[in-house]
XYZ file of C-alpha atoms in Angstrom:
683
model
C -24.947 47.487 34.915
C -28.408 47.734 36.475
C -29.698 50.314 38.899
C -32.815 50.585 41.048
C -34.815 53.803 40.871
C -37.505 54.737 43.376
C -40.596 56.186 41.702
C -43.944 57.216 43.121
C -46.618 55.222 41.328
C -49.144 57.820 40.060
C -52.040 55.334 40.168
C -51.483 53.427 43.424
C -49.552 56.106 45.319
C -46.981 53.492 46.379
C -43.215 53.901 45.999
C -42.102 51.429 43.330
C -38.496 50.328 42.910
C -37.798 49.924 39.213
C -34.767 48.062 37.880
C -33.293 49.708 34.835
C -30.067 49.380 32.896
C -28.067 52.449 31.901
C -28.564 51.478 28.269
C -32.338 51.427 28.742
C -32.296 54.916 30.241
C -30.337 56.256 27.276
C -32.574 54.672 24.682
C -35.690 55.893 26.474
C -34.337 59.439 26.466
C -33.745 59.282 22.718
C -37.050 57.572 21.968
C -39.018 60.237 23.821
C -37.022 63.177 22.478
C -37.912 65.465 19.586
C -35.159 64.235 17.249
C -37.587 62.456 14.921
C -39.726 65.591 14.755
C -36.690 67.692 13.798
C -35.518 65.199 11.205
C -38.987 65.240 9.629
C -39.002 69.058 9.581
C -37.991 69.378 5.934
C -38.572 73.134 5.867
C -36.064 73.583 8.687
C -33.568 71.136 7.186
C -33.638 72.594 3.676
C -33.221 76.141 4.953
C -30.339 75.153 7.210
C -28.732 73.452 4.198
C -29.122 76.567 2.040
C -27.688 78.756 4.791
C -24.751 76.387 5.339
C -23.907 76.199 1.634
C -23.940 80.003 1.398
C -21.761 80.424 4.528
C -19.191 77.886 3.311
C -19.097 79.589 -0.092
C -18.473 83.012 1.502
C -15.483 81.694 3.440
C -14.109 79.909 0.368
C -14.495 83.110 -1.630
C -12.093 84.754 0.838
C -9.570 82.017 0.111
C -9.774 80.577 3.619
C -9.888 76.999 4.840
C -13.424 76.280 6.103
C -13.465 75.049 9.720
C -16.948 74.539 11.190
C -18.094 74.397 14.803
C -21.506 72.719 15.149
C -22.884 73.211 18.680
C -25.713 70.878 19.678
C -25.122 68.581 16.719
C -27.734 65.972 17.679
C -27.647 63.405 14.891
C -24.735 65.161 13.156
C -27.006 66.158 10.267
C -25.872 69.791 10.050
C -22.198 68.779 10.223
C -22.698 66.380 7.324
C -24.409 69.169 5.409
C -21.392 71.401 6.028
C -18.875 68.818 4.788
C -21.039 68.085 1.752
C -21.115 71.835 1.046
C -17.303 71.874 0.967
C -16.166 72.471 4.545
C -12.648 71.191 5.221
C -13.332 70.033 8.771
C -16.137 70.110 11.300
C -16.145 69.897 15.097
C -19.551 68.607 16.195
C -20.336 69.180 19.877
C -23.049 67.179 21.668
C -23.352 67.082 25.464
C -25.889 64.217 25.665
C -23.780 61.033 25.675
C -26.185 58.599 23.947
C -26.922 61.187 21.277
C -23.202 61.762 20.730
C -22.789 57.993 20.270
C -25.645 57.979 17.774
C -24.027 60.886 15.900
C -20.739 58.949 15.682
C -22.533 55.981 14.150
C -24.458 58.186 11.707
C -21.356 60.125 10.640
C -19.444 56.858 10.139
C -22.302 55.267 8.199
C -22.319 58.227 5.798
C -18.542 58.157 5.293
C -17.687 61.448 7.021
C -15.565 60.158 9.927
C -12.357 61.718 8.598
C -13.843 65.192 8.372
C -16.187 65.313 11.361
C -15.052 64.997 14.978
C -17.777 64.336 17.543
C -17.033 66.008 20.892
C -19.133 64.716 23.790
C -18.997 67.830 25.977
C -20.920 70.965 26.751
C -19.616 73.622 24.379
C -18.476 75.784 27.296
C -16.076 72.952 28.279
C -14.541 72.624 24.807
C -10.902 73.727 24.502
C -8.812 74.914 21.537
C -5.119 74.204 20.997
C -2.611 71.458 20.144
C -3.841 69.324 23.055
C -7.408 70.598 23.015
C -10.661 69.291 21.589
C -10.263 71.629 18.602
C -6.943 72.157 16.875
C -7.903 75.630 15.697
C -10.758 78.093 16.055
C -13.653 77.776 13.621
C -14.682 80.387 11.069
C -18.200 79.011 10.542
C -20.524 78.603 13.533
C -23.549 76.350 13.094
C -26.002 75.882 15.937
C -29.384 74.427 16.781
C -29.681 75.576 20.382
C -33.174 76.980 20.243
C -36.443 76.162 21.920
C -39.938 77.591 21.684
C -38.799 80.637 23.665
C -35.656 80.900 21.462
C -33.183 81.189 24.353
C -34.578 78.652 26.832
C -31.904 76.029 26.147
C -29.075 78.395 27.080
C -28.346 79.672 23.579
C -27.044 83.061 24.729
C -24.372 81.798 27.190
C -23.265 79.207 24.623
C -22.909 81.844 21.890
C -21.171 84.219 24.287
C -18.585 81.561 25.187
C -18.148 80.396 21.580
C -17.383 83.886 20.289
C -14.933 84.447 23.109
C -13.012 81.168 22.896
C -13.990 78.898 19.993
C -14.526 80.927 16.793
C -12.597 83.526 14.855
C -13.649 87.126 14.386
C -15.237 87.733 11.985
C -17.138 84.490 11.682
C -19.984 83.216 9.562
C -22.986 81.978 11.521
C -25.891 79.729 10.520
C -28.447 80.842 11.436
C -27.213 84.387 11.020
C -29.945 86.187 12.920
C -33.067 85.600 15.031
C -35.938 88.070 15.352
C -38.597 87.932 18.057
C -42.151 89.138 17.342
C -45.045 89.820 19.692
C -48.695 90.863 19.535
C -50.859 92.220 22.342
C -54.305 90.604 22.494
C -57.436 90.232 24.573
C -58.503 86.605 24.922
C -60.997 85.233 27.394
C -59.941 81.709 26.400
C -56.237 82.240 27.095
C -56.716 84.468 30.149
C -58.596 81.607 31.799
C -55.241 79.799 31.888
C -53.720 82.478 34.096
C -56.285 83.616 36.672
C -59.075 82.027 38.677
C -62.372 83.576 37.605
C -65.481 83.979 39.821
C -67.467 80.748 40.009
C -71.265 80.554 40.127
C -72.591 77.906 42.518
C -76.336 77.551 43.062
C -76.949 81.270 42.618
C -74.022 82.195 44.880
C -70.713 83.623 43.724
C -67.354 82.164 44.719
C -64.812 84.976 44.382
C -61.116 84.388 43.709
C -58.739 85.505 46.485
C -57.399 89.064 46.025
C -53.845 87.700 46.135
C -54.493 85.789 42.902
C -55.559 88.963 41.123
C -52.462 90.825 42.308
C -50.063 87.985 41.497
C -47.900 88.324 38.370
C -48.205 84.585 37.804
C -45.703 81.919 36.858
C -42.578 83.049 35.044
C -42.326 79.954 32.837
C -43.379 80.260 29.219
C -46.677 78.755 28.068
C -45.789 76.996 24.815
C -48.655 75.902 22.573
C -49.498 75.137 18.975
C -50.990 78.576 18.311
C -52.161 77.350 14.918
C -54.873 75.498 16.872
C -55.981 78.649 18.719
C -58.537 80.191 16.414
C -58.098 83.918 15.633
C -61.755 84.168 16.573
C -60.823 83.391 20.185
C -58.785 86.586 20.628
C -58.866 90.257 19.642
C -55.653 91.863 18.416
C -55.212 95.143 20.295
C -52.045 96.125 18.448
C -49.972 95.262 15.383
C -47.422 92.476 15.211
C -44.354 94.132 16.761
C -40.708 93.396 16.056
C -39.312 93.254 19.593
C -35.602 92.540 19.095
C -33.045 90.722 16.945
C -29.899 88.786 17.801
C -26.950 88.668 15.356
C -25.288 85.311 15.939
C -22.221 86.167 13.838
C -21.021 88.752 16.376
C -19.923 88.594 20.021
C -22.872 88.939 22.366
C -23.761 89.131 26.024
C -26.116 86.890 27.976
C -26.722 89.652 30.530
C -30.184 91.111 31.191
C -31.611 93.264 28.394
C -34.919 94.955 27.645
C -36.440 96.126 24.372
C -39.594 98.133 23.694
C -41.995 98.700 20.841
C -44.389 101.656 20.808
C -47.685 101.601 18.889
C -51.263 102.844 18.899
C -53.971 100.422 20.003
C -55.938 99.165 17.022
C -58.945 98.294 19.150
C -60.226 98.898 22.625
C -60.380 96.060 25.111
C -58.623 94.340 27.975
C -54.891 93.903 27.444
C -54.205 90.455 28.875
C -51.968 88.290 26.753
C -48.928 88.553 24.477
C -48.580 86.070 21.617
C -44.982 85.612 20.540
C -42.830 83.707 18.063
C -39.544 84.144 16.196
C -37.888 83.812 12.799
C -34.420 82.643 11.805
C -32.557 84.352 8.955
C -30.177 81.713 7.651
C -28.094 84.246 5.706
C -27.041 87.877 6.252
C -29.331 89.143 3.493
C -32.452 87.555 5.003
C -33.296 85.695 1.800
C -33.633 82.328 3.572
C -36.077 82.591 6.465
C -37.290 79.835 8.763
C -40.422 81.114 10.500
C -42.213 79.879 13.617
C -45.314 81.953 12.836
C -48.679 80.165 13.364
C -50.560 78.992 10.297
C -53.237 81.705 10.510
C -50.602 84.342 9.658
C -50.121 82.702 6.229
C -52.166 83.680 3.177
C -52.586 79.923 2.642
C -52.585 78.361 6.142
C -52.190 74.844 4.770
C -48.695 75.756 3.490
C -47.363 76.554 6.973
C -44.702 74.060 8.090
C -45.574 71.985 11.155
C -43.149 71.660 14.040
C -43.429 70.386 17.570
C -39.861 71.052 18.679
C -40.433 74.783 18.067
C -43.918 76.097 18.774
C -45.245 79.523 19.756
C -45.375 81.217 23.134
C -48.157 82.758 25.191
C -47.154 85.281 27.869
C -49.625 86.563 30.436
C -49.306 90.181 31.543
C -48.916 90.661 35.318
C -52.420 92.136 35.351
C -55.045 92.953 32.763
C -55.730 96.587 31.935
C -58.291 98.404 29.858
C -56.964 100.126 26.719
C -58.765 102.421 24.288
C -58.570 102.413 20.516
C -55.879 104.861 19.396
C -54.181 104.881 22.801
C -50.396 105.062 22.685
C -48.889 101.933 24.241
C -45.429 100.616 24.877
C -44.830 96.855 24.969
C -41.563 95.877 26.624
C -39.833 92.510 26.535
C -37.055 91.607 28.949
C -34.776 88.625 28.920
C -32.042 87.146 31.033
C -29.879 84.302 29.787
C -32.735 81.767 29.662
C -36.211 83.336 29.569
C -38.382 86.216 28.357
C -41.172 88.232 29.979
C -43.365 91.148 28.914
C -44.798 94.314 30.366
C -47.164 97.021 29.065
C -47.517 100.694 29.863
C -48.627 103.984 28.316
C -45.751 106.348 27.513
C -47.739 109.132 29.198
C -47.182 107.323 32.490
C -43.467 108.114 32.369
C -42.016 110.642 34.734
C -38.673 112.420 34.624
C -36.847 109.232 35.615
C -35.910 106.558 33.052
C -38.579 103.944 32.616
C -37.949 100.917 34.823
C -38.228 97.591 32.984
C -41.019 95.277 34.108
C -39.851 92.898 36.842
C -39.611 89.213 36.115
C -42.930 87.535 37.053
C -42.874 85.634 40.295
C -45.805 83.800 41.846
C -46.693 85.335 45.212
C -50.124 83.748 45.649
C -48.926 80.099 45.499
C -51.823 79.158 43.212
C -49.539 79.090 40.164
C -47.365 76.590 42.022
C -50.371 74.310 42.612
C -52.423 74.742 39.430
C -50.970 74.369 35.957
C -52.320 76.494 33.105
C -54.629 73.721 31.831
C -55.787 73.256 35.417
C -56.695 76.954 35.667
C -58.687 76.476 32.467
C -60.433 73.468 33.970
C -61.387 75.325 37.151
C -62.719 78.197 35.035
C -64.856 75.930 32.823
C -68.420 76.903 33.750
C -70.062 73.911 32.030
C -67.805 71.489 33.833
C -68.483 73.204 37.153
C -72.231 72.950 36.566
C -71.894 69.186 36.004
C -70.227 68.747 39.391
C -72.688 71.066 41.130
C -75.605 69.157 39.626
C -74.103 65.858 40.809
C -73.450 67.224 44.303
C -76.989 68.556 44.496
C -78.342 65.038 43.958
C -76.366 63.453 46.826
C -76.048 66.212 49.457
C -78.364 66.611 52.442
C -78.225 68.835 55.478
C -76.656 65.934 57.406
C -73.970 65.155 54.828
C -70.376 64.671 55.975
C -68.233 65.130 52.889
C -64.629 64.197 52.167
C -62.854 65.495 49.081
C -59.916 63.636 47.525
C -58.256 65.686 44.785
C -55.334 68.086 44.572
C -56.319 71.738 44.990
C -59.964 71.049 44.236
C -62.873 73.443 44.729
C -65.407 70.605 45.150
C -65.199 70.682 48.965
C -65.840 74.443 48.834
C -68.873 73.829 46.633
C -70.177 71.216 49.092
C -69.906 73.714 51.935
C -71.669 76.402 49.887
C -74.463 73.930 49.156
C -75.188 73.281 52.825
C -73.283 70.128 53.799
C -73.076 69.590 57.554
C -69.304 69.046 57.554
C -66.692 69.077 54.823
C -63.150 67.694 54.912
C -60.545 67.787 52.174
C -57.417 65.675 51.775
C -54.679 67.827 50.280
C -51.415 66.492 48.887
C -49.259 69.388 50.047
C -49.067 72.313 52.445
C -48.999 74.689 49.458
C -52.237 73.235 48.106
C -53.793 73.657 51.531
C -52.788 77.301 51.632
C -54.371 78.035 48.250
C -57.726 76.523 49.229
C -57.491 78.322 52.556
C -57.141 81.628 50.661
C -60.277 80.812 48.660
C -62.201 80.146 51.878
C -60.961 83.334 53.551
C -61.760 85.464 50.497
C -65.363 84.284 50.705
C -65.719 84.471 54.507
C -65.888 80.689 54.802
C -63.084 80.177 57.326
C -63.634 76.832 58.969
C -66.162 75.789 56.339
C -63.782 73.136 55.022
C -61.289 71.340 57.248
C -58.087 70.794 55.290
C -56.187 67.615 56.106
C -52.625 66.930 55.013
C -52.652 63.178 55.485
C -52.516 60.163 53.176
C -55.762 58.291 52.617
C -54.475 55.082 54.189
C -53.507 56.986 57.346
C -56.849 58.761 57.809
C -58.924 57.632 60.766
C -62.279 58.606 62.159
C -60.376 60.543 64.842
C -59.103 62.906 62.107
C -62.758 63.447 61.159
C -63.863 64.242 64.693
C -65.460 60.836 65.047
C -67.653 61.349 61.979
C -68.335 58.803 59.244
C -68.203 60.047 55.649
C -71.502 60.034 53.780
C -70.207 61.641 50.534
C -66.768 60.839 49.140
C -66.023 63.107 46.200
C -63.263 63.744 43.690
C -62.914 65.336 40.273
C -60.597 63.312 40.177
C -57.478 65.414 39.628
C -53.977 64.676 40.883
C -50.871 66.671 40.037
C -48.831 63.454 39.722
C -51.034 62.084 36.917
C -49.557 61.929 33.439
C -51.701 59.393 31.605
C -55.526 59.393 31.768
C -55.788 56.255 33.929
C -53.409 57.639 36.561
C -56.497 59.334 38.001
C -57.487 55.857 39.191
C -55.459 56.868 42.232
C -58.863 57.957 43.534
C -59.987 54.322 43.436
C -57.052 53.301 45.627
C -57.821 56.173 48.015
C -61.491 55.144 48.108
C -60.411 51.576 49.004
C -58.072 52.813 51.735
C -60.847 54.998 53.167
C -63.408 52.184 53.419
C -63.132 52.219 57.216
C -64.350 55.809 57.523
C -67.191 55.511 54.997
C -70.810 54.922 55.937
C -72.223 51.719 54.440
C -74.555 53.831 52.286
C -71.959 56.496 51.413
C -72.313 58.166 48.018
C -69.157 57.914 45.873
C -68.734 60.730 43.362
C -67.729 59.888 40.705
C -69.352 56.502 41.026
C -67.406 55.003 38.115
C -64.877 55.720 35.406
C -64.586 54.258 31.938
C -61.744 54.006 29.461
C -62.566 54.966 25.888
C -60.619 54.717 22.663
C -60.754 55.280 18.945
C -58.305 54.716 16.111
C -57.048 57.907 14.497
C -55.180 59.395 11.576
C -53.049 62.291 12.751
C -52.531 65.316 10.586
C -48.988 65.838 11.887
C -48.339 64.264 15.284
C -47.308 60.963 13.668
C -43.986 62.595 12.749
C -42.659 62.484 16.308
C -42.511 58.666 16.251
C -42.122 57.959 12.532
C -38.879 56.308 11.373
C -36.615 58.549 9.339
C -34.242 56.226 7.483
C -32.781 59.143 5.558
C -32.936 62.909 5.871
C -32.045 65.314 3.077
C -30.042 62.545 1.420
C -28.152 61.424 4.547
C -28.765 58.090 6.251
C -29.931 58.475 9.848
C -31.076 54.869 10.225
C -28.978 54.353 13.407
C -31.458 56.699 15.104
C -34.348 54.438 14.074
C -32.421 51.411 15.339
C -31.918 53.025 18.752
C -35.565 54.026 19.064
C -36.694 50.542 18.023
C -34.329 49.024 20.572
C -35.940 51.145 23.274
C -39.346 49.769 22.269
C -38.059 46.207 22.380
C -36.878 46.728 25.970
C -40.454 47.103 27.157
C -42.564 44.132 28.122
C -45.521 45.837 26.452
C -45.996 48.895 24.341
C -46.952 52.083 26.132
C -49.198 55.029 25.495
C -47.890 58.589 25.678
C -49.661 61.675 27.073
C -50.500 64.381 24.522
C -52.974 67.316 24.550
C -54.854 66.290 21.433
C -56.651 69.636 21.023
C -53.265 70.880 19.770
C -52.849 67.983 17.322
C -55.710 67.538 14.818
C -56.701 64.006 13.943
C -59.478 62.124 12.174
C -61.371 59.274 13.777
C -61.174 56.131 11.642
C -63.354 54.059 13.991
C -66.306 54.902 16.158
C -65.369 55.774 19.756
C -65.811 52.837 22.107
C -66.007 52.274 25.839
C -63.645 49.371 26.479
C -63.173 49.167 30.249
C -65.155 50.238 33.341
C -63.939 50.860 36.891
C -66.584 50.704 39.617
C -65.617 53.179 42.342
C -68.496 52.077 44.564
C -66.480 48.899 45.144
C -62.900 48.495 46.319
C -60.038 47.938 43.875
C -60.246 44.239 42.967
C -57.464 41.768 43.617
C -57.658 40.247 40.143
C -56.789 41.978 36.853
C -59.521 43.436 34.665
C -59.176 42.530 30.995
C -60.883 43.682 27.832
C -60.416 42.373 24.304
C -62.188 43.147 21.094
C -61.986 44.872 17.749
C -63.288 48.045 16.141
C -64.003 48.181 12.401
C -62.414 51.009 10.439
C -65.336 53.044 9.106
C -63.402 55.708 7.182
C -60.531 55.483 4.713
C -57.260 56.940 5.883
C -53.882 56.182 7.372
C -54.228 54.735 10.865
C -51.312 56.009 12.954
C -52.495 54.838 16.329
C -55.159 54.894 19.006
C -56.329 57.762 21.235
C -57.392 56.837 24.777
C -59.173 58.854 27.444
C -61.208 58.567 30.633
C -64.797 59.568 31.285
C -66.206 59.910 34.790
C -69.782 59.005 35.675
C -70.546 61.380 38.531
C -74.114 60.151 39.012
C -76.425 58.090 36.818
C -77.103 60.857 34.297
C -74.044 63.148 34.624
C -70.759 62.248 32.947
C -67.629 64.365 32.502
C -65.218 63.533 29.704
C -61.476 64.127 29.821
C -61.241 63.301 26.120
C -63.827 63.778 23.390
C -66.208 66.575 24.354
C -68.616 66.236 21.467
C -69.697 63.786 18.779
C -67.291 62.903 15.980
C -68.259 64.663 12.756
C -69.208 62.807 9.582
C -65.704 63.454 8.253
C -64.153 62.108 11.447
C -63.156 65.443 12.972
C -62.730 65.356 16.756
C -63.057 67.985 19.478
C -60.888 67.283 22.515
C -60.861 68.619 26.041
C -58.245 71.351 26.522
C -57.943 70.584 30.234
C -56.383 67.137 30.271
C -53.908 65.196 28.185
C -55.123 62.095 26.404
C -53.183 58.882 25.847
C -51.783 58.062 22.400
C -50.630 54.600 21.406
C -48.634 54.728 18.173
C -48.741 51.661 15.949
C -45.363 50.253 14.981
C -46.300 50.886 11.348
C -49.203 52.990 10.006
C -52.059 51.095 8.357
C -53.565 52.289 5.079
C -57.292 51.706 5.540
C -58.800 51.561 2.097
C -60.693 48.285 2.442
C -62.420 46.371 5.222
C -60.189 46.203 8.287
C -60.431 46.371 12.065
C -58.334 47.499 15.009
C -57.920 44.728 17.576
C -57.201 45.641 21.175
C -56.075 43.780 24.264
C -56.154 45.678 27.568
C -55.378 44.488 31.069
C -55.620 46.608 34.197
C -53.151 45.287 36.778
C -54.379 46.335 40.257
C -51.020 45.639 41.884
C -49.307 47.991 39.425
C -52.102 50.501 38.886
C -51.288 50.392 35.190
C -52.971 49.241 32.003
C -51.017 46.919 29.762
C -52.133 47.292 26.186
C -51.566 46.082 22.696
C -53.190 47.085 19.426
C -52.980 45.790 15.891
C -54.779 46.315 12.595
C -55.713 43.524 10.206
C -58.009 43.147 7.198
C -61.432 41.623 7.779
């Protein structure tokens, strides 16, 4: 059966109707999931196996029949481990239908069909009894319900229900316990992701609106690969605190709770950010521990296991506060059934009443609804701002009529500050308008920029008060963009606005270019690598399903990834492979580029990294990818503000001799997309 799905095209802005089969949707979900990453996480798998063997042995030692409940079974791997360890029967629950089907195939392929029952339901819908999904309650509970924040996938309600209805008391649990850790730090780098900082423009100061400083920010967790955040970029103001533990072998509640840790500040500074992660004890004695700690906490950082399905968390305090070395502080963490948040206070601030827990953060300024954390970092990047100011300075005159086309951009504000006659800004939403309006009001610039909530193709000279635009400007940034070339939406806007542009109008940026280089990833390759087998069990049906999803596509696709979090080595020189001239309208005919890049370093070529660079004026370019030269060893420094595109090769290429990466790229104007294909061959 085929269905038609309406999707907004991020490049053209048009509503596209895409025909898809149900099977395609399922395979795409699996292909883009983290299952491959988890299957390649040997540290996790081995420790789960050790914990499962020990739990099964404890039940057998009591002379009981071992009945296992595996919630969130995924591929069925943990259930197969349990049966191999001696379990008599296992109920494996998986709510995601295509994954449950994959688990059935994997369990059958490994010969466990008689001892493992796959239940395609949410665990809270599972029933026990003669006519139920389970014939009897389980005495071993195995789960993998965790995310970076530990409880974000609904682990607590699932455990609460399982202990009430699906497992015996007492029961063995794997993992047995989780412990959450946190550390209070000052970090200018990380704090830039949470608050708009003052911006210097031509000797003037653009102040952030007071509402932004008073806002507690977004409540959602900021998950990152903290191993890639250098300890030199933050100052620890306190010790690593044990915040709370959860015993999964006992009944629990998913209701609101708060926990505190009191300590003396180890250094003075501005308390801004809480770094957090958690450990899993796979057994009651804590002898088998699976840790999410970043690599810089290890005596030998290179021995730290890499995971992408579980990372670390960054929490921003509602407001920064100055603390003194030796000051007594109390860090409090609260959680509901799905999320965590932190608060800080000095115990001396307490009065006779019990201390009230910090309220859950909620954005009141609207900026956190418009700007993502990387976007905050981009707006706070002084060097980047100077590039745009320098470019504006070269095209602005006292008679300039400027039009900005970006989402929640400060460029129109800059143009007004720099003396443009009139400034207009197209905003994608009413919320975005309100945020920019706050910026203008905070700096006594009311009326300095006229905010227009209208699509580019609908804009007329009447909307501009009869004016013709002499400077069309963009960063370009659009909240709908996922891949680097989705920012070409600006090109389509520029084409639609041709009727309101002066013949000699300056277009900023004047052009964009697509760049690429072939890379060897340190770890990211795992998320798309075939598994075949995992800890001795065949999981090849998973590889078959992922491959089938790739075969459904007319052409291979790139994926968006923030490469600053995923170290890689360049195996070719970076190359500019396609140019888009914004001074002209979008062409009717496709733009194609073909060629090859020689591999100049030995290594394992996993794929190709792609990014956009924007030529603002002749001598000012801003990169959304590489932000410095590649080192002699091939090390790369990537922009933290934008995601880059990654095209994974079907099979990695061992580059020990002379070889080259061939590329074929075609920009389809009607689709706003770039069709691409890459291959590696010896020279």
